[in-house]
């Protein structure tokens, strides 16, 4: 049986599935329930200085749904914890004592002054929590007060606060990054310079979930006025994966431990983050939508996957996909694929045809000998993957590599050679290929 | 000894009726609509559309429904099929659009097109709004004979195109078989009447009920008075058993039985036999049998002379009858009726088989005790109504011959619905006939108008 345990920058946990700092980790009651279901750790809902913040009493959350009401994206305008610091610290201590094997990380956000950080760090240490996470990510409310993403968007501040924390506590420091930035590698690099032990990402993305066309206001809204919130959930996963990969492969941040966050719902989502370098993963929306029991599916699924692949421990595959993430200019331009339609699986909906016909390369038939029939025309197919993306039947359209065969579109013999853009004759700046 | 009283009312407690005759396919609620609509793949050149006799743009209306615009969806449906509401209830979708749906290949379950169509058209009907406007008056007048689906569809389209229409209907109510023939559990809530009123709501259509072609008006007279004539006469006669019915009480046309039921205010006042035998294999046989059961008949047996595949009723409908508790016996034809005191007592059947492609008796017989016999062996066109057209109106198999535009052999006369040859005897086909004829009439009249102007 695969070993799911983790030692993430010295923080030990029975599994890599942690709850992200958010409502599920807001108080002892929730966290106790989570631990009973098997979550490996939590990042406690972000603490701040007293007096506590005040949340709106209107709607805090919004969602975008699939037609069957499946939550695809979720957003919130919630602030950090609105409970007194003392209460949170007492509960953290109690829960950690009762669940010593689980990771207890405390998320923090205080004004950008060294004294503020120093003061709160001392108090958190007394709880015997395992580590801290610096919330440089919240994109709404707190950022207007110069905290959260207002810090995360300025690499110099990230570095500065990380350094203060490393100076004033023995606890491991994780810096949580905001995705509301052009190049996520910059704040990650700054965190590392400041001495941070790890980064976690992503926090939520600036968003307006919809517009109420009757009230002509953002939906949901507070008494007729709306503000942007932070978006999370399955829709943000691709953005998060890219940011994780960027940090994992960038020379200045390579090797920096990463806790992956963003749209994780299943073991597979988690495994994907890990393959791109995440040592642990954090979950918020999926727990808020389905409850804590989902962690069973995550644990059993990941275990089965690892057993099947012969991975004894997480370290056997964490980061395994990183070497295969590269720049566009290094992709092999000599490689070619053609779409193939499995006629036995095809249900003849015609979506591949109309997609390719209207918007791409006119490479799929609609009829053959007068009969409804969908087949790829190799002479036209550029292998773009559009048809396979729109086909409703999984596995019906596959992209088949040409191996020692003529690409009938270009007439070129595909022999398995490698030639990227830097070597391509059409590139005016191509380096002379070594003959 | 069986007495007259075996065919009597009140076989079922009255409180059971509303449930028994409730909607066969209850409407989908908002959430169900979203889930059902989500299954539509918005196919290219969608097979379901080709399978719809009226060619409704199904993927488009489902997409409009899914985006929260049921009235826009209804408009898409009604553009192609003005009786989209009734069709959503009575179409044998399992042999039409839903049979063609690609979701069958994907997971053996089609998109519920009929029920989605109903959601959209119900919404429109509820507004009471008529989404179509009468076209600018052309000054041309068209006579439509028969206010069934074919005639009404034709009349509505003609009104949209700006022609003045007079509808001649022999009966007291418009609607044709929608009003008198369709099973009660397919046409709940007085839908037939409501739909007719809604269709006529466009204006420009004068309805004359109690006006029968061949009695009150003649084809020659109509051709004289109007610029064009459309015949949507349906099938006025039923086939006979071809044996001595001996004037026995308890023997009648299934259609008459259904009509009584559809027109009854109080189902508990409706008489039905204890042991009912229905002869036939089509939709009428199924509907009569199921409704007899629902009224409280203890034994209902449908007897059909060929095998299940040959039945006019679809598999689904056959199962519907069986689920309702009716027995279906195949390969037998009625050979003799016997009665006591002028009242039906039993029916004797000859067992049949196929020999060299021909249906023959095997020589075996069996007898079913019965106090009511409903004949559902097909209807025929009453050619007498158009007899004065003499040999000029081409007929085939006892029905009127039309071309692709639904033109008859008589200039200025169009026809459609059940009364034309080669149709499928379905509401939706009748609607398509009426629509096509109206478009053809319009083209013809406009061409004549242009010619006159030149
Ligand atoms: C019992 C039964 C159940 C059915 N169930 C279904 C079903 O579930 N689904 C389905 O799709 N189809 C069903 N059908 C078939 C469907 O009802 C017909 O195909 C459809 O009604 C044909 O429309 P129509 O306009 O041609 O004729 P009709 O509906 O028969 O209308 C003809 C109209 O013309 C009038 N008329 C006749 N002669 C004259 C005259 N000389 N002068 C003036 N008016 C005249 C009649 O009174 C009638 O109103 C069923 C039929 C029957 C009998
Ligand atoms: C209602 C809500 C409140 C949140 N509050 C915090 C917070 O206080 N501190 C923090 O660091 N992140 C907060 N987050 C962000 C989450 O921790 C997480 O980074 C984000 O939701 C992405 O993960 P997910 O897609 O699994 O939800 C919050 C998210 C939600 C939905
Ligand atoms: S891969 Fe692209 S070009 Fe080729 S058939 Fe599919 S959609 Fe067309
Ligand atoms: S999209 Fe897929 S299922 Fe649909 S026609 Fe194309 S190959 Fe067949
Ligand atoms: S065939 Fe089925 S899935 Fe395709 S458009 Fe029609 S209803 Fe939708």
Short mmCIF file of N, CA and C in Angstrom, two decimals, chain A residues 62-176:
data_model
loop_
_atom_site.label_atom_id
_atom_site.label_comp_id
_atom_site.label_asym_id
_atom_site.label_seq_id
_atom_site.Cartn_x
_atom_site.Cartn_y
_atom_site.Cartn_z
N UNK A 62 -20.81 33.74 -4.31
CA UNK A 62 -21.52 33.64 -5.58
C UNK A 62 -20.98 32.41 -6.30
N UNK A 63 -21.68 31.98 -7.33
CA UNK A 63 -21.22 30.78 -8.03
C UNK A 63 -21.59 30.85 -9.50
N UNK A 64 -20.79 30.17 -10.32
CA UNK A 64 -21.26 29.88 -11.67
C UNK A 64 -21.50 28.38 -11.72
N UNK A 65 -22.62 28.03 -12.34
CA UNK A 65 -23.07 26.64 -12.34
C UNK A 65 -23.07 26.07 -13.74
N UNK A 66 -22.91 24.76 -13.82
CA UNK A 66 -23.26 24.06 -15.04
C UNK A 66 -24.77 23.96 -15.07
N UNK A 67 -25.34 23.52 -16.20
CA UNK A 67 -26.81 23.49 -16.30
C UNK A 67 -27.46 22.59 -15.25
N UNK A 68 -26.72 21.62 -14.75
CA UNK A 68 -27.30 20.76 -13.72
C UNK A 68 -26.97 21.28 -12.32
N UNK A 69 -26.57 22.55 -12.23
CA UNK A 69 -26.27 23.22 -10.97
C UNK A 69 -24.97 22.74 -10.33
N UNK A 70 -24.15 22.04 -11.09
CA UNK A 70 -22.83 21.71 -10.55
C UNK A 70 -22.04 23.01 -10.45
N UNK A 71 -21.38 23.20 -9.31
CA UNK A 71 -20.63 24.44 -9.12
C UNK A 71 -19.31 24.35 -9.90
N UNK A 72 -19.14 25.24 -10.83
CA UNK A 72 -17.94 25.25 -11.67
C UNK A 72 -16.96 26.30 -11.15
N UNK A 73 -17.52 27.41 -10.71
CA UNK A 73 -16.68 28.46 -10.14
C UNK A 73 -17.40 29.05 -8.95
N UNK A 74 -16.60 29.54 -7.99
CA UNK A 74 -17.17 30.02 -6.74
C UNK A 74 -16.43 31.30 -6.39
N UNK A 75 -17.14 32.26 -5.79
CA UNK A 75 -16.36 33.42 -5.36
C UNK A 75 -16.87 33.94 -4.03
N UNK A 76 -16.07 34.79 -3.42
CA UNK A 76 -16.46 35.28 -2.10
C UNK A 76 -15.93 36.69 -1.89
N UNK A 77 -16.64 37.41 -1.00
CA UNK A 77 -16.15 38.73 -0.59
C UNK A 77 -15.96 38.73 0.92
N UNK A 78 -15.63 37.51 1.41
CA UNK A 78 -15.46 37.37 2.85
C UNK A 78 -14.09 37.94 3.24
N UNK A 79 -14.00 38.43 4.45
CA UNK A 79 -12.71 38.92 4.93
C UNK A 79 -12.03 37.80 5.72
N UNK A 80 -10.98 38.16 6.45
CA UNK A 80 -10.32 37.16 7.29
C UNK A 80 -11.23 36.86 8.47
N UNK A 81 -10.77 36.06 9.41
CA UNK A 81 -11.67 35.66 10.50
C UNK A 81 -12.29 36.88 11.17
N UNK A 82 -13.57 36.74 11.51
CA UNK A 82 -14.21 37.86 12.19
C UNK A 82 -14.41 37.53 13.67
N UNK A 83 -13.63 36.55 14.15
CA UNK A 83 -13.70 36.21 15.59
C UNK A 83 -12.46 36.77 16.29
N UNK A 84 -12.57 37.05 17.60
CA UNK A 84 -11.43 37.61 18.34
C UNK A 84 -10.20 36.70 18.25
N UNK A 85 -9.05 37.29 18.17
CA UNK A 85 -7.79 36.55 18.07
C UNK A 85 -7.65 35.52 19.19
N UNK A 86 -7.99 35.96 20.39
CA UNK A 86 -7.83 35.11 21.57
C UNK A 86 -8.58 33.79 21.41
N UNK A 87 -9.82 33.90 20.92
CA UNK A 87 -10.68 32.72 20.76
C UNK A 87 -10.04 31.76 19.76
N UNK A 88 -9.59 32.30 18.64
CA UNK A 88 -8.97 31.45 17.63
C UNK A 88 -7.73 30.75 18.17
N UNK A 89 -6.89 31.51 18.86
CA UNK A 89 -5.63 30.94 19.35
C UNK A 89 -5.90 29.81 20.35
N UNK A 90 -6.92 30.04 21.20
CA UNK A 90 -7.23 29.01 22.20
C UNK A 90 -7.71 27.73 21.49
N UNK A 91 -8.56 27.91 20.49
CA UNK A 91 -9.07 26.72 19.78
C UNK A 91 -7.98 26.00 19.00
N UNK A 92 -7.10 26.78 18.39
CA UNK A 92 -5.99 26.16 17.65
C UNK A 92 -5.18 25.27 18.58
N UNK A 93 -4.90 25.80 19.73
CA UNK A 93 -4.09 25.06 20.70
C UNK A 93 -4.80 23.77 21.12
N UNK A 94 -6.08 23.90 21.42
CA UNK A 94 -6.85 22.72 21.85
C UNK A 94 -6.90 21.66 20.76
N UNK A 95 -7.19 22.08 19.56
CA UNK A 95 -7.32 21.11 18.47
C UNK A 95 -5.99 20.44 18.18
N UNK A 96 -4.91 21.23 18.18
CA UNK A 96 -3.58 20.64 17.90
C UNK A 96 -3.24 19.60 18.97
N UNK A 97 -3.62 19.91 20.18
CA UNK A 97 -3.33 18.97 21.28
C UNK A 97 -4.10 17.67 21.07
N UNK A 98 -5.34 17.80 20.63
CA UNK A 98 -6.16 16.59 20.42
C UNK A 98 -5.75 15.81 19.17
N UNK A 99 -5.18 16.49 18.19
CA UNK A 99 -4.84 15.85 16.92
C UNK A 99 -3.35 16.10 16.61
N UNK A 100 -2.47 15.55 17.43
CA UNK A 100 -1.06 15.89 17.26
C UNK A 100 -0.47 15.43 15.92
N UNK A 101 -1.08 14.40 15.30
CA UNK A 101 -0.49 13.90 14.06
C UNK A 101 -0.88 14.72 12.84
N UNK A 102 -1.83 15.65 13.01
CA UNK A 102 -2.29 16.41 11.84
C UNK A 102 -1.54 17.74 11.74
N UNK A 103 -1.38 18.18 10.49
CA UNK A 103 -0.70 19.45 10.28
C UNK A 103 -1.61 20.59 10.70
N UNK A 104 -1.07 21.49 11.52
CA UNK A 104 -1.82 22.67 11.93
C UNK A 104 -1.01 23.89 11.55
N UNK A 105 -1.43 24.52 10.46
CA UNK A 105 -0.74 25.71 9.99
C UNK A 105 -1.69 26.89 10.23
N UNK A 106 -1.12 28.01 10.66
CA UNK A 106 -1.96 29.15 10.96
C UNK A 106 -1.71 30.25 9.93
N UNK A 107 -2.80 30.68 9.30
CA UNK A 107 -2.69 31.75 8.30
C UNK A 107 -2.77 33.11 9.00
N UNK A 108 -1.93 34.03 8.54
CA UNK A 108 -1.83 35.33 9.21
C UNK A 108 -1.90 36.48 8.22
N UNK A 109 -2.49 37.56 8.69
CA UNK A 109 -2.50 38.79 7.89
C UNK A 109 -2.63 39.96 8.86
N UNK A 110 -1.53 40.70 9.00
CA UNK A 110 -1.56 41.89 9.86
C UNK A 110 -0.94 43.03 9.06
N UNK A 111 -1.10 44.27 9.51
CA UNK A 111 -0.55 45.40 8.75
C UNK A 111 0.95 45.25 8.50
N UNK A 112 1.41 45.91 7.47
CA UNK A 112 2.78 45.78 7.01
C UNK A 112 3.77 46.49 7.93
N UNK A 113 3.78 46.12 9.17
CA UNK A 113 4.72 46.70 10.13
C UNK A 113 5.36 45.57 10.90
N UNK A 114 6.63 45.68 11.08
CA UNK A 114 7.37 44.57 11.70
C UNK A 114 6.82 44.24 13.08
N UNK A 115 6.45 45.30 13.84
CA UNK A 115 5.98 45.08 15.21
C UNK A 115 4.71 44.25 15.23
N UNK A 116 3.84 44.52 14.28
CA UNK A 116 2.59 43.77 14.22
C UNK A 116 2.86 42.29 14.00
N UNK A 117 3.75 42.00 13.06
CA UNK A 117 4.07 40.60 12.75
C UNK A 117 4.76 39.94 13.94
N UNK A 118 5.68 40.66 14.51
CA UNK A 118 6.43 40.11 15.63
C UNK A 118 5.48 39.73 16.77
N UNK A 119 4.52 40.61 17.02
CA UNK A 119 3.60 40.38 18.14
C UNK A 119 2.73 39.15 17.91
N UNK A 120 2.20 39.05 16.72
CA UNK A 120 1.27 37.93 16.50
C UNK A 120 2.02 36.60 16.42
N UNK A 121 3.26 36.64 15.90
CA UNK A 121 4.02 35.40 15.78
C UNK A 121 4.25 34.76 17.14
N UNK A 122 4.57 35.59 18.11
CA UNK A 122 4.80 35.08 19.47
C UNK A 122 3.57 34.33 19.97
N UNK A 123 2.41 34.94 19.74
CA UNK A 123 1.18 34.35 20.26
C UNK A 123 0.84 33.05 19.53
N UNK A 124 1.13 33.00 18.25
CA UNK A 124 0.84 31.77 17.50
C UNK A 124 1.76 30.65 17.95
N UNK A 125 3.02 31.01 18.23
CA UNK A 125 3.97 29.98 18.67
C UNK A 125 3.47 29.26 19.91
N UNK A 126 2.81 30.04 20.78
CA UNK A 126 2.32 29.45 22.03
C UNK A 126 1.25 28.38 21.80
N UNK A 127 0.65 28.38 20.63
CA UNK A 127 -0.39 27.36 20.37
C UNK A 127 0.21 26.02 20.01
N UNK A 128 1.53 26.02 19.75
CA UNK A 128 2.23 24.83 19.27
C UNK A 128 1.78 24.39 17.88
N UNK A 129 1.31 25.36 17.12
CA UNK A 129 0.99 25.08 15.72
C UNK A 129 2.28 24.71 15.00
N UNK A 130 2.11 24.02 13.85
CA UNK A 130 3.29 23.51 13.13
C UNK A 130 3.95 24.53 12.23
N UNK A 131 3.19 25.54 11.82
CA UNK A 131 3.78 26.50 10.88
C UNK A 131 2.82 27.63 10.62
N UNK A 132 3.29 28.60 9.86
CA UNK A 132 2.42 29.73 9.52
C UNK A 132 2.38 29.91 8.00
N UNK A 133 1.27 30.46 7.56
CA UNK A 133 1.12 30.80 6.15
C UNK A 133 0.80 32.29 6.09
N UNK A 134 1.55 33.03 5.29
CA UNK A 134 1.33 34.47 5.20
C UNK A 134 0.34 34.73 4.06
N UNK A 135 -0.80 35.28 4.45
CA UNK A 135 -1.84 35.51 3.46
C UNK A 135 -1.55 36.82 2.71
N UNK A 136 -0.88 36.68 1.55
CA UNK A 136 -0.61 37.83 0.67
C UNK A 136 -1.52 37.73 -0.55
N UNK A 137 -2.70 37.14 -0.31
CA UNK A 137 -3.49 36.81 -1.49
C UNK A 137 -4.87 37.37 -1.56
N UNK A 138 -5.54 37.58 -0.43
CA UNK A 138 -6.96 37.97 -0.51
C UNK A 138 -7.11 39.21 -1.39
N UNK A 139 -7.91 39.13 -2.44
CA UNK A 139 -7.97 40.21 -3.41
C UNK A 139 -9.06 41.25 -3.15
N UNK A 140 -9.83 41.07 -2.09
CA UNK A 140 -10.96 41.97 -1.88
C UNK A 140 -10.94 42.47 -0.43
N UNK A 141 -11.42 43.62 -0.20
CA UNK A 141 -11.58 44.12 1.17
C UNK A 141 -10.25 44.39 1.85
N UNK A 142 -9.55 43.31 2.23
CA UNK A 142 -8.32 43.47 2.97
C UNK A 142 -7.27 44.21 2.12
N UNK A 143 -7.34 44.00 0.80
CA UNK A 143 -6.35 44.64 -0.06
C UNK A 143 -6.55 46.16 -0.08
N UNK A 144 -7.81 46.60 0.13
CA UNK A 144 -8.06 48.04 0.18
C UNK A 144 -7.40 48.66 1.42
N UNK A 145 -7.09 47.79 2.41
CA UNK A 145 -6.46 48.28 3.65
C UNK A 145 -4.96 48.04 3.63
N UNK A 146 -4.42 47.76 2.45
CA UNK A 146 -2.97 47.59 2.33
C UNK A 146 -2.47 46.23 2.76
N UNK A 147 -3.36 45.26 2.84
CA UNK A 147 -2.93 43.91 3.21
C UNK A 147 -3.31 42.93 2.10
N UNK A 148 -3.12 41.65 2.35
CA UNK A 148 -3.52 40.63 1.36
C UNK A 148 -2.82 40.85 0.04
N UNK A 149 -3.58 40.88 -1.04
CA UNK A 149 -2.96 40.95 -2.36
C UNK A 149 -2.23 42.27 -2.58
N UNK A 150 -2.56 43.29 -1.78
CA UNK A 150 -1.82 44.55 -1.91
C UNK A 150 -0.35 44.33 -1.55
N UNK A 151 -0.09 43.39 -0.68
CA UNK A 151 1.29 43.02 -0.36
C UNK A 151 1.82 42.04 -1.41
N UNK A 152 0.97 41.06 -1.74
CA UNK A 152 1.40 40.00 -2.65
C UNK A 152 1.75 40.51 -4.04
N UNK A 153 1.24 41.66 -4.39
CA UNK A 153 1.50 42.19 -5.73
C UNK A 153 2.82 42.99 -5.80
N UNK A 154 3.45 43.21 -4.66
CA UNK A 154 4.71 43.96 -4.64
C UNK A 154 5.81 43.05 -4.10
N UNK A 155 6.63 42.49 -4.98
CA UNK A 155 7.64 41.53 -4.55
C UNK A 155 8.51 42.03 -3.38
N UNK A 156 8.82 43.32 -3.37
CA UNK A 156 9.67 43.83 -2.29
C UNK A 156 9.00 43.68 -0.93
N UNK A 157 7.69 43.92 -0.89
CA UNK A 157 6.96 43.74 0.38
C UNK A 157 6.93 42.27 0.78
N UNK A 158 6.73 41.41 -0.21
CA UNK A 158 6.69 39.97 0.07
C UNK A 158 7.99 39.56 0.74
N UNK A 159 9.08 40.00 0.14
CA UNK A 159 10.40 39.65 0.67
C UNK A 159 10.57 40.18 2.09
N UNK A 160 10.16 41.43 2.26
CA UNK A 160 10.34 42.10 3.55
C UNK A 160 9.57 41.39 4.66
N UNK A 161 8.30 41.10 4.40
CA UNK A 161 7.48 40.48 5.46
C UNK A 161 7.97 39.05 5.73
N UNK A 162 8.34 38.34 4.65
CA UNK A 162 8.84 36.98 4.85
C UNK A 162 10.07 37.01 5.75
N UNK A 163 10.91 38.01 5.49
CA UNK A 163 12.14 38.09 6.30
C UNK A 163 11.81 38.38 7.76
N UNK A 164 10.89 39.31 7.99
CA UNK A 164 10.49 39.60 9.38
C UNK A 164 10.04 38.31 10.07
N UNK A 165 9.24 37.55 9.37
CA UNK A 165 8.69 36.35 9.99
C UNK A 165 9.78 35.33 10.28
N UNK A 166 10.69 35.18 9.33
CA UNK A 166 11.78 34.23 9.57
C UNK A 166 12.64 34.69 10.74
N UNK A 167 12.74 36.01 10.89
CA UNK A 167 13.54 36.54 11.98
C UNK A 167 12.88 36.29 13.34
N UNK A 168 11.55 36.37 13.37
CA UNK A 168 10.88 36.38 14.66
C UNK A 168 10.21 35.07 15.06
N UNK A 169 10.33 34.05 14.23
CA UNK A 169 9.77 32.77 14.68
C UNK A 169 10.63 31.62 14.20
N UNK A 170 10.55 30.54 14.96
CA UNK A 170 11.24 29.30 14.58
C UNK A 170 10.35 28.46 13.67
N UNK A 171 9.05 28.85 13.57
CA UNK A 171 8.10 28.03 12.80
C UNK A 171 8.40 28.16 11.30
N UNK A 172 8.14 27.07 10.54
CA UNK A 172 8.28 27.18 9.08
C UNK A 172 7.32 28.24 8.54
N UNK A 173 7.77 28.97 7.51
CA UNK A 173 6.97 30.06 6.94
C UNK A 173 6.60 29.71 5.49
N UNK A 174 5.30 29.69 5.26
CA UNK A 174 4.80 29.47 3.90
C UNK A 174 4.20 30.78 3.43
N UNK A 175 4.56 31.21 2.23
CA UNK A 175 3.99 32.45 1.69
C UNK A 175 2.92 32.09 0.68
N UNK A 176 1.70 32.56 0.94
CA UNK A 176 0.59 32.27 0.02
C UNK A 176 0.48 33.38 -1.01
#
